[in-house]
PDB file of C-alpha atoms (C1' of nucleotides) in Angstrom:
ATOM      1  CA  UNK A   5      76.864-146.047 -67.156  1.00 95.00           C
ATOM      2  CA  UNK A   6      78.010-149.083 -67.039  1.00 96.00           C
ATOM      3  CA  UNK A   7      79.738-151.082 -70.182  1.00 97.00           C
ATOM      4  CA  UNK A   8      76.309-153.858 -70.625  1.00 98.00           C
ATOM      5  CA  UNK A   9      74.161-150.667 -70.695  1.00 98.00           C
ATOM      6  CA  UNK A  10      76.921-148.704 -73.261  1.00 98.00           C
ATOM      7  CA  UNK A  11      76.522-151.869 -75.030  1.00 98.00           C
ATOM      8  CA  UNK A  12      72.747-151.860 -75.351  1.00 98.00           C
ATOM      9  CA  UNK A  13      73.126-148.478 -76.726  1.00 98.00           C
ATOM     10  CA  UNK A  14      75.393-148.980 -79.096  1.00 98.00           C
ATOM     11  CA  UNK A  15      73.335-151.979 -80.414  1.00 98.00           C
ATOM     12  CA  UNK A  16      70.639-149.727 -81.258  1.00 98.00           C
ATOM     13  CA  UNK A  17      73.038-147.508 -83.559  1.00 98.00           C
ATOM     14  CA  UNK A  18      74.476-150.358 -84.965  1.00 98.00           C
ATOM     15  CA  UNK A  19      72.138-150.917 -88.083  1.00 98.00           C
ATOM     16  CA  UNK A  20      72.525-148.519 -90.993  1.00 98.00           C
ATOM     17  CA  UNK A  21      68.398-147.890 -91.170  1.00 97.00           C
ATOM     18  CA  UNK A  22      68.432-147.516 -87.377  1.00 97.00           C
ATOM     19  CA  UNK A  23      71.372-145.067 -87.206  1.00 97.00           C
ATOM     20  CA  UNK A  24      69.846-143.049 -89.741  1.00 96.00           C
ATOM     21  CA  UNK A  25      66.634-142.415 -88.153  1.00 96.00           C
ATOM     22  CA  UNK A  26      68.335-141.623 -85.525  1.00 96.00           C
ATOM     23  CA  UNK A  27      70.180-139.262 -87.138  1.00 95.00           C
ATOM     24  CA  UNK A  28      67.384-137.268 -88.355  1.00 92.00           C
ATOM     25  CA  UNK A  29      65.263-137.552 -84.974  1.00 92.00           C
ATOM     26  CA  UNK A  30      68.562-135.413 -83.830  1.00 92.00           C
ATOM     27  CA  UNK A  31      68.567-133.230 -87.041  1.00 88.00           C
ATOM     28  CA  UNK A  32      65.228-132.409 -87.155  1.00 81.00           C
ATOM     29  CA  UNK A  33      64.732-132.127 -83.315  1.00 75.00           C
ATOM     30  CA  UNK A  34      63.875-127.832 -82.476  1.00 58.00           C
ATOM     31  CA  UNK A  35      64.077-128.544 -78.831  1.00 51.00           C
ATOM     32  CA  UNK A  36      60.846-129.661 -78.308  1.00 48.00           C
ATOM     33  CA  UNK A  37      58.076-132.256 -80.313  1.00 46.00           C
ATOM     34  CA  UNK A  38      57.857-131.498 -83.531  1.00 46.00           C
ATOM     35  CA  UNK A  39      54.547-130.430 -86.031  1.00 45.00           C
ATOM     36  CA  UNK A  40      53.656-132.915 -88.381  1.00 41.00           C
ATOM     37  CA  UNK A  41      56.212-131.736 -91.045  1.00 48.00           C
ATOM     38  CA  UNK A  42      58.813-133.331 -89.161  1.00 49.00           C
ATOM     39  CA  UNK A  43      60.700-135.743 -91.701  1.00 51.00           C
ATOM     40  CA  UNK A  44      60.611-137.854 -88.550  1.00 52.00           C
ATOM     41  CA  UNK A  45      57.363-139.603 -88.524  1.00 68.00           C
ATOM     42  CA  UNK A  46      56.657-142.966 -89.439  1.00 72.00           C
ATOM     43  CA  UNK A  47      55.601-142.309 -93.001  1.00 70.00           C
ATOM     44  CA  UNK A  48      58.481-139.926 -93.640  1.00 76.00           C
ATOM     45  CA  UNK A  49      60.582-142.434 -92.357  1.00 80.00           C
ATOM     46  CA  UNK A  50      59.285-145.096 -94.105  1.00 75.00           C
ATOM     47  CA  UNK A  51      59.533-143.106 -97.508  1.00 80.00           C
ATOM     48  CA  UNK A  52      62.666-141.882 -97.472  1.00 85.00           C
ATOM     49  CA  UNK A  53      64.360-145.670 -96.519  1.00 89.00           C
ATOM     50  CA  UNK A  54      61.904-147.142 -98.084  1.00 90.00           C
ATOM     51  CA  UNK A  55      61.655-149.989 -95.604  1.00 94.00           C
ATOM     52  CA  UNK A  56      57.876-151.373 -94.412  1.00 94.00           C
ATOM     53  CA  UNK A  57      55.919-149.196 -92.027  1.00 95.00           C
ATOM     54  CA  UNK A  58      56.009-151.956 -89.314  1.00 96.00           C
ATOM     55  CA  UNK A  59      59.700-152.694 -89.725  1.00 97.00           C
ATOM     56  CA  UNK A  60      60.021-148.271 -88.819  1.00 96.00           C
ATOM     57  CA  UNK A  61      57.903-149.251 -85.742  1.00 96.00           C
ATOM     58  CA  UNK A  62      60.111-151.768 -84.777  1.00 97.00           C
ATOM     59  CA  UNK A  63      63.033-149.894 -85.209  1.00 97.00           C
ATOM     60  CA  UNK A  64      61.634-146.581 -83.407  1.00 97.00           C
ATOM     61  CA  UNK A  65      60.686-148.904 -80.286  1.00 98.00           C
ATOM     62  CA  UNK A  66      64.292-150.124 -79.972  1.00 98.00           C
ATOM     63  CA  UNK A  67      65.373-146.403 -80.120  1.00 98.00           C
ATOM     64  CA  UNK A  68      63.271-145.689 -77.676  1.00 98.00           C
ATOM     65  CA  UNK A  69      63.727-149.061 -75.291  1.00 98.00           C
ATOM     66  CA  UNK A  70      67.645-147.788 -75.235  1.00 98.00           C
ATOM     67  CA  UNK A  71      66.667-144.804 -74.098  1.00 98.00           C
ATOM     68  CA  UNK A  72      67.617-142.560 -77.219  1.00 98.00           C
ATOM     69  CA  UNK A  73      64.424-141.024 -78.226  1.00 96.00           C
ATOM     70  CA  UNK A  74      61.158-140.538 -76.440  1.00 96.00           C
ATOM     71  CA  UNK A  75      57.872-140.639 -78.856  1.00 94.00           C
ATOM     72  CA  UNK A  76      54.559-138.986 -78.763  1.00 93.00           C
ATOM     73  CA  UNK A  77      51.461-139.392 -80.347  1.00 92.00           C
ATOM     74  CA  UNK A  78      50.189-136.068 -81.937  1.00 90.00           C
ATOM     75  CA  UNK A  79      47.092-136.572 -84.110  1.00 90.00           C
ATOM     76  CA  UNK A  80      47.543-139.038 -86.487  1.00 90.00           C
ATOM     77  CA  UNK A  81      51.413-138.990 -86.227  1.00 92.00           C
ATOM     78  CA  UNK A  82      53.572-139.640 -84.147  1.00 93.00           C
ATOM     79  CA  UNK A  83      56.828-137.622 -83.136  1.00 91.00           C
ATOM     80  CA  UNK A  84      60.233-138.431 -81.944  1.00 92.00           C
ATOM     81  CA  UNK A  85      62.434-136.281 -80.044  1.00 92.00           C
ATOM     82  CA  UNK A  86      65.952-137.196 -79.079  1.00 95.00           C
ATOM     83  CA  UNK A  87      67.293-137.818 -75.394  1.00 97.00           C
ATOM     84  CA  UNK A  88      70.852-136.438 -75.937  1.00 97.00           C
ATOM     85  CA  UNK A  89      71.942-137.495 -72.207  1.00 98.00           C
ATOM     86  CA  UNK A  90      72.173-140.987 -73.603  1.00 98.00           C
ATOM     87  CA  UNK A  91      74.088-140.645 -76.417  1.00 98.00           C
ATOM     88  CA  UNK A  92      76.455-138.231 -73.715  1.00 98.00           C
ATOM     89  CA  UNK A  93      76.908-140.827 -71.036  1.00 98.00           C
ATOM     90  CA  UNK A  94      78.361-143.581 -73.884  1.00 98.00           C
ATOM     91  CA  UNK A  95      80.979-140.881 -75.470  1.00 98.00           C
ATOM     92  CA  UNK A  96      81.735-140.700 -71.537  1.00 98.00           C
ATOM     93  CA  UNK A  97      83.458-144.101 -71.543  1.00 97.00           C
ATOM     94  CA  UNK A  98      84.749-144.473 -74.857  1.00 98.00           C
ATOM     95  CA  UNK A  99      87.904-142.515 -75.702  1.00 96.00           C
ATOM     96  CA  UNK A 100      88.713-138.896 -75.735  1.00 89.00           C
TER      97      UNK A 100
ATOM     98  CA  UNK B 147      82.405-141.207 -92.583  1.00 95.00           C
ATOM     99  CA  UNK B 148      79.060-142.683 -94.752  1.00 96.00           C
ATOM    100  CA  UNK B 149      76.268-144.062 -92.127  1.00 97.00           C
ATOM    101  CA  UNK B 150      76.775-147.420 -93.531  1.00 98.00           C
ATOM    102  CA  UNK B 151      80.501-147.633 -92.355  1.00 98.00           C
ATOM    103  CA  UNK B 152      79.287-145.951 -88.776  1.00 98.00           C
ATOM    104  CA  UNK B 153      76.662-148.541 -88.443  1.00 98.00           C
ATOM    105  CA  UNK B 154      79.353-151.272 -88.722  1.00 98.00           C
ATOM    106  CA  UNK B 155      81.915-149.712 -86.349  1.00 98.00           C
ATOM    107  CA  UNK B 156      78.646-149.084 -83.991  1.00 98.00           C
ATOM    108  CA  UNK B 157      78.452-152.594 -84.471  1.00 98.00           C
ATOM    109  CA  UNK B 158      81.698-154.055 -83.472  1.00 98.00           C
ATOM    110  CA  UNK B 159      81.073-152.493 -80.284  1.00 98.00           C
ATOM    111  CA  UNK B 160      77.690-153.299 -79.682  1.00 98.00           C
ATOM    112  CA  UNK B 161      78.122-156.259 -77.747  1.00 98.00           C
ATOM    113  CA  UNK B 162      79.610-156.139 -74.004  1.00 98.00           C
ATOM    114  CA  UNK B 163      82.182-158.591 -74.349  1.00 97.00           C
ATOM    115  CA  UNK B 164      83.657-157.072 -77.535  1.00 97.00           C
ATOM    116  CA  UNK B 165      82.899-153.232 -75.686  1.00 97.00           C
ATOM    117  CA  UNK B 166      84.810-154.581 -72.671  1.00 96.00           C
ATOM    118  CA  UNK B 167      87.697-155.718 -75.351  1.00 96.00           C
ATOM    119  CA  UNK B 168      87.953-152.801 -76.980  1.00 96.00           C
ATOM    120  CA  UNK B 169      88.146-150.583 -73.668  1.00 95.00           C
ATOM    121  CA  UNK B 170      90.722-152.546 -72.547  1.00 92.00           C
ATOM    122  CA  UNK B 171      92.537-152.437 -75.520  1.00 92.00           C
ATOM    123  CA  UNK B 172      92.729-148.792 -75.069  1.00 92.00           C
ATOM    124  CA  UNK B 173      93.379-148.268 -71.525  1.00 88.00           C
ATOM    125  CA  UNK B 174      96.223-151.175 -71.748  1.00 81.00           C
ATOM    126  CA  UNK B 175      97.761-149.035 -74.625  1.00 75.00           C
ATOM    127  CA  UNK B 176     100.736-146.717 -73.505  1.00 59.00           C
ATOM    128  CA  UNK B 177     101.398-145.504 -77.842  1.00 51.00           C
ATOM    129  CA  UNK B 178     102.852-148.849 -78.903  1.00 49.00           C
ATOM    130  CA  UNK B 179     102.466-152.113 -79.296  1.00 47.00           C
ATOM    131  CA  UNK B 180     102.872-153.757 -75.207  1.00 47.00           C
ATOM    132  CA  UNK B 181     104.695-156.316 -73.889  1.00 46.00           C
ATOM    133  CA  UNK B 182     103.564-160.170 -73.156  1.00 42.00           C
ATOM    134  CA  UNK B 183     103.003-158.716 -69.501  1.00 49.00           C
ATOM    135  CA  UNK B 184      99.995-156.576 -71.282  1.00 50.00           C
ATOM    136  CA  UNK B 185      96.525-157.331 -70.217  1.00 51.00           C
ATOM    137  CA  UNK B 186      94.933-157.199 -73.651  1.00 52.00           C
ATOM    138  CA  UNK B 187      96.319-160.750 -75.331  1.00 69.00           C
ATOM    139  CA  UNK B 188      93.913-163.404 -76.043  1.00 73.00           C
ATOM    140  CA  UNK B 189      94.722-165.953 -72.861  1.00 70.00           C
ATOM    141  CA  UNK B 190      94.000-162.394 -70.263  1.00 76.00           C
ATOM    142  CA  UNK B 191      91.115-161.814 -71.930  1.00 79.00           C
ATOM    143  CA  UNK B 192      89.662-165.110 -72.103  1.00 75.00           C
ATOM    144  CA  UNK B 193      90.497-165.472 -68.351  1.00 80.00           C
ATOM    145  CA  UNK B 194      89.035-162.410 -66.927  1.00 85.00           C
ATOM    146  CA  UNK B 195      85.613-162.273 -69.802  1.00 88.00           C
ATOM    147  CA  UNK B 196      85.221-166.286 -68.828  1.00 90.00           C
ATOM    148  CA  UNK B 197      84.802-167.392 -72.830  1.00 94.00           C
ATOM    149  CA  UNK B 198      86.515-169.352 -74.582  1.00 94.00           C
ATOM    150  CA  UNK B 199      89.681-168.591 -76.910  1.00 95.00           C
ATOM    151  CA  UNK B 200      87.980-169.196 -80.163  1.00 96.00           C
ATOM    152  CA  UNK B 201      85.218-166.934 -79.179  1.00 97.00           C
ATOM    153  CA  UNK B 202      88.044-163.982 -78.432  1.00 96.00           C
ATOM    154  CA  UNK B 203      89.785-164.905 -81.809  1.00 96.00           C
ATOM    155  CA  UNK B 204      86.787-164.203 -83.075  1.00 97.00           C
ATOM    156  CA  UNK B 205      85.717-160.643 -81.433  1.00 97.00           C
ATOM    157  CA  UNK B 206      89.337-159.162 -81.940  1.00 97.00           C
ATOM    158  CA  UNK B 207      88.879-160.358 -85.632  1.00 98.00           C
ATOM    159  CA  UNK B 208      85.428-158.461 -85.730  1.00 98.00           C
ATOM    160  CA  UNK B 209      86.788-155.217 -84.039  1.00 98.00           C
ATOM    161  CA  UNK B 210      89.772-155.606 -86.485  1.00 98.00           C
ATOM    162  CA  UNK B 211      87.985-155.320 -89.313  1.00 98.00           C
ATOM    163  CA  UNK B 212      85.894-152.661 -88.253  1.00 98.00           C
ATOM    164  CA  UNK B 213      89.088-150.723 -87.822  1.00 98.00           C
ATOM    165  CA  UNK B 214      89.309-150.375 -84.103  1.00 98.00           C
ATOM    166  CA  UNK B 215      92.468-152.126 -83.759  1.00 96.00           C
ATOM    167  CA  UNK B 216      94.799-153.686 -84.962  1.00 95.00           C
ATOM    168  CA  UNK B 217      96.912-157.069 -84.187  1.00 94.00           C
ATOM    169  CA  UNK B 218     100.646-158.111 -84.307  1.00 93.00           C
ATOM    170  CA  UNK B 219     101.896-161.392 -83.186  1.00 92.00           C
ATOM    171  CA  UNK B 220     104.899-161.263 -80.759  1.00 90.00           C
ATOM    172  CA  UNK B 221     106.423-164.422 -80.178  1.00 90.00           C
ATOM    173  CA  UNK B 222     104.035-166.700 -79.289  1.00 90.00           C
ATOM    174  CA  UNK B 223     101.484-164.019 -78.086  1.00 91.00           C
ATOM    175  CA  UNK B 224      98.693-161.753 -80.194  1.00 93.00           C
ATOM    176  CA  UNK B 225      98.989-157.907 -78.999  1.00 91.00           C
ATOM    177  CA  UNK B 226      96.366-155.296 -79.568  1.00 92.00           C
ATOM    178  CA  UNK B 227      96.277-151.999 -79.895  1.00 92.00           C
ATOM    179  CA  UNK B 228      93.824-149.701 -80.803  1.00 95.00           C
ATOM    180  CA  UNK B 229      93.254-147.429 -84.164  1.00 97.00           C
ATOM    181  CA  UNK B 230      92.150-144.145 -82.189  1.00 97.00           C
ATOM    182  CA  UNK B 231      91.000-142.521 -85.260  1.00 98.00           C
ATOM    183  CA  UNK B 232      88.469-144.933 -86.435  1.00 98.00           C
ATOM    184  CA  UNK B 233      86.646-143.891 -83.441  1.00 98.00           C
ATOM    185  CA  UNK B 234      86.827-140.357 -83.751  1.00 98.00           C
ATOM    186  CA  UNK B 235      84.951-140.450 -86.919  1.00 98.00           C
ATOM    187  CA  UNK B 236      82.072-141.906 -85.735  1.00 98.00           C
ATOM    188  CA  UNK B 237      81.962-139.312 -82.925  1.00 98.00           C
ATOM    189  CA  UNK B 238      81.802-136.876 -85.441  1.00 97.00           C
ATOM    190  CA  UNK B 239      78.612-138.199 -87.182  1.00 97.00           C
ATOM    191  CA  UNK B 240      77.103-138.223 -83.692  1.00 98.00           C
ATOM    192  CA  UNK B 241      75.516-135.853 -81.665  1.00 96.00           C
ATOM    193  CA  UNK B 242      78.078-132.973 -79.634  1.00 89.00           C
TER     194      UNK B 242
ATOM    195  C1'  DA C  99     113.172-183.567 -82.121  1.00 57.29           C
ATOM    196  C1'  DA C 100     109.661-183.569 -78.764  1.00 57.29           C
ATOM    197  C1'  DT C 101     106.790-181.095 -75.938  1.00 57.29           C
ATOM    198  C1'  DA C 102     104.022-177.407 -74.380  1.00 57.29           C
ATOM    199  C1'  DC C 103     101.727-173.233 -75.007  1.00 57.29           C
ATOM    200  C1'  DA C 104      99.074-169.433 -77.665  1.00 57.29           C
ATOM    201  C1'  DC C 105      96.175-168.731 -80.985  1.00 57.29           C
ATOM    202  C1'  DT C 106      93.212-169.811 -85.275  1.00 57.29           C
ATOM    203  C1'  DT C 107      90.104-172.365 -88.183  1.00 57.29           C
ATOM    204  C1'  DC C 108      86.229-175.263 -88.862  1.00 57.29           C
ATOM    205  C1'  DG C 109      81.767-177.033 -88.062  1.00 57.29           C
ATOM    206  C1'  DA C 110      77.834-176.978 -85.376  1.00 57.29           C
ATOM    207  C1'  DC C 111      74.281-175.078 -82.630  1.00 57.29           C
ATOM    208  C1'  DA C 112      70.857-172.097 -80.244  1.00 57.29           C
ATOM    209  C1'  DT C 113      69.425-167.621 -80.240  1.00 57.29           C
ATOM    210  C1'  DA C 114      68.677-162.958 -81.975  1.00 57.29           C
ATOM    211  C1'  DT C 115      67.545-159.812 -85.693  1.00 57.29           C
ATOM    212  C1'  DG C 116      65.469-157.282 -89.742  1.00 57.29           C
ATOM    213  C1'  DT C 117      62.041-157.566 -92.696  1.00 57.29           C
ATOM    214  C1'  DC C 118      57.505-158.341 -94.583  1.00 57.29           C
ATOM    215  C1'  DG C 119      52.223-159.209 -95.233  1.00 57.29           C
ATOM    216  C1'  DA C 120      47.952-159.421 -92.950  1.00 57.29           C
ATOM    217  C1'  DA C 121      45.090-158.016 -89.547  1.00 57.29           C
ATOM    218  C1'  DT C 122      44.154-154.597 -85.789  1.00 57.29           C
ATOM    219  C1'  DT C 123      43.855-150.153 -83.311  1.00 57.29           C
ATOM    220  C1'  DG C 124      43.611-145.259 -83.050  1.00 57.29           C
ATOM    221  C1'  DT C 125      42.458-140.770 -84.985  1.00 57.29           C
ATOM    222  C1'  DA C 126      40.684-137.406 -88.098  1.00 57.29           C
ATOM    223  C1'  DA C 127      37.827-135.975 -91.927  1.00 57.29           C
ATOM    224  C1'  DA C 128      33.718-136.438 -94.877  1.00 57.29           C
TER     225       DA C 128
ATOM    226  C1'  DT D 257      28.756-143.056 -88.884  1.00 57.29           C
ATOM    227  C1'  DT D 258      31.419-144.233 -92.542  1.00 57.29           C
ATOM    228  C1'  DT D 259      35.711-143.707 -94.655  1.00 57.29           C
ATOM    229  C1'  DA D 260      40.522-142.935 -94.965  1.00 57.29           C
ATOM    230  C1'  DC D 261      44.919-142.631 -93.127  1.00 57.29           C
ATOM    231  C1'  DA D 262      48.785-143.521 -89.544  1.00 57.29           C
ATOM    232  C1'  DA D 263      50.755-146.593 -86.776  1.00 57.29           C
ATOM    233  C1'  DT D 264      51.013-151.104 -84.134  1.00 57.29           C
ATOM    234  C1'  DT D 265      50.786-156.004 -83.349  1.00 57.29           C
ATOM    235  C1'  DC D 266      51.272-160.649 -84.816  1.00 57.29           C
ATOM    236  C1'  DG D 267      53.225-164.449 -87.172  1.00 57.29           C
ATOM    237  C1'  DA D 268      56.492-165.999 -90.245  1.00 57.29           C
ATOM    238  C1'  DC D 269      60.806-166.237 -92.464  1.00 57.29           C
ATOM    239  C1'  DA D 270      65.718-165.915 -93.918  1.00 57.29           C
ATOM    240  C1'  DT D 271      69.821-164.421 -92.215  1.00 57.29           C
ATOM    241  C1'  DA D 272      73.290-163.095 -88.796  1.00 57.29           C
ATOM    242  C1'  DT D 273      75.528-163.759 -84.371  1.00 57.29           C
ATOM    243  C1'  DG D 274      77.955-165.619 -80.141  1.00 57.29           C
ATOM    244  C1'  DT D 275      79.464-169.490 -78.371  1.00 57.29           C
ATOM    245  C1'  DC D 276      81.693-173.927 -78.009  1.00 57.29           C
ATOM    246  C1'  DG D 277      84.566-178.386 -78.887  1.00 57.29           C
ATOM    247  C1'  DA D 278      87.802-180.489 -81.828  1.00 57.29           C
ATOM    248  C1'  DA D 279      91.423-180.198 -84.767  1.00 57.29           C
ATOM    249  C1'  DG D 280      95.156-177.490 -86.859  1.00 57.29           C
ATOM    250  C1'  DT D 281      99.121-173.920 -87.081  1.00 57.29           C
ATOM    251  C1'  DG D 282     102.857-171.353 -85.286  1.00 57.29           C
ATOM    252  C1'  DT D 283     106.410-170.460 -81.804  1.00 57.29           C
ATOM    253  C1'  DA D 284     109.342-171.149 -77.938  1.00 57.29           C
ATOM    254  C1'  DT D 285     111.479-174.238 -74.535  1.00 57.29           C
ATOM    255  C1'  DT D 286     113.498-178.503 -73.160  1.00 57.29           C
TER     256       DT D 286
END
DNA sequence: AATACACTTCGACATATGTCGAATTGTAAA
DNA sequence: TTTACAATTCGACATATGTCGAAGTGTATT
């Protein structure tokens, strides 16, 4: 992991409404996808932080383009699952 | 640790010139505040990032602020060093 | 005091970012 | 097949960001 890559990673848990989805993707991940009563698709998403459905897209796709989460379409929804490895190999170069 | 103040220490290290800062910053601390022979005052890290010194001022003022460091003028030099702790609350919000 | 060096402040600029509304695509239910 | 719902794409916009050059401040050396 080098520190341009870190960087990149870090950019995508630097805003608050990005962090948090984030946060719940983790928090509501059961090790595998998820049913549609996640509180991780769009619309849940979108409700609870109440920001635009297109602006949750947005932010899901930049989760995803670092590498963070993976997404699936299931139905109607679609689910997020985290990629823990990621988040592992920036702790790996920043202290302790 | 609220999300909001995560998000904004996320951010001061979000971009790879401030990440690179900050890094050294911590590996060039030995539990004080270093010498003028340090590597971490503005004129090394202009010289080995290639930006100007404004542009430095600037990023140690940013990682400042978000708590990472802090900054003490010795003679005619600025010295670093880094606020450990501030760190290790963010890890905390994150996963592991 | 005069000079030189280290850093900061200010103003400007191009670029990136977060958000939205409108229109579109994909999927399920009636 | 029509309708309804979930999500995406597109275009636009205001705001934030990283960078620089020029000018200013503070400190040490001569």
């Amino acid at each position: 992991m080098d520190i341009k890559q870190a960087a990149k990673i870090l950019k995508a848990l630097s805003h608050p409404n990005r962090l948090e989805i984030y946060l719940s993707i983790v928090k509501g991940d059961q090790g595998g996808f998820q049913t549609a009563e996640c509180e991780c698709c769009v619309s849940e998403i979108m409700a609870s932080l109440k920001i635009g459905a297109p602006t949750v897209s947005h932010h899901l796709k930049e989760l995803a383009n670092a590498g963070l989460i993976t997404t699936e379409r299931q139905g109607k929804f679609l689910i997020a699952k985290p990629v823990l490895g990621t988040w592992e190999e920036v702790r790996k170069i920043l202290p302790q």
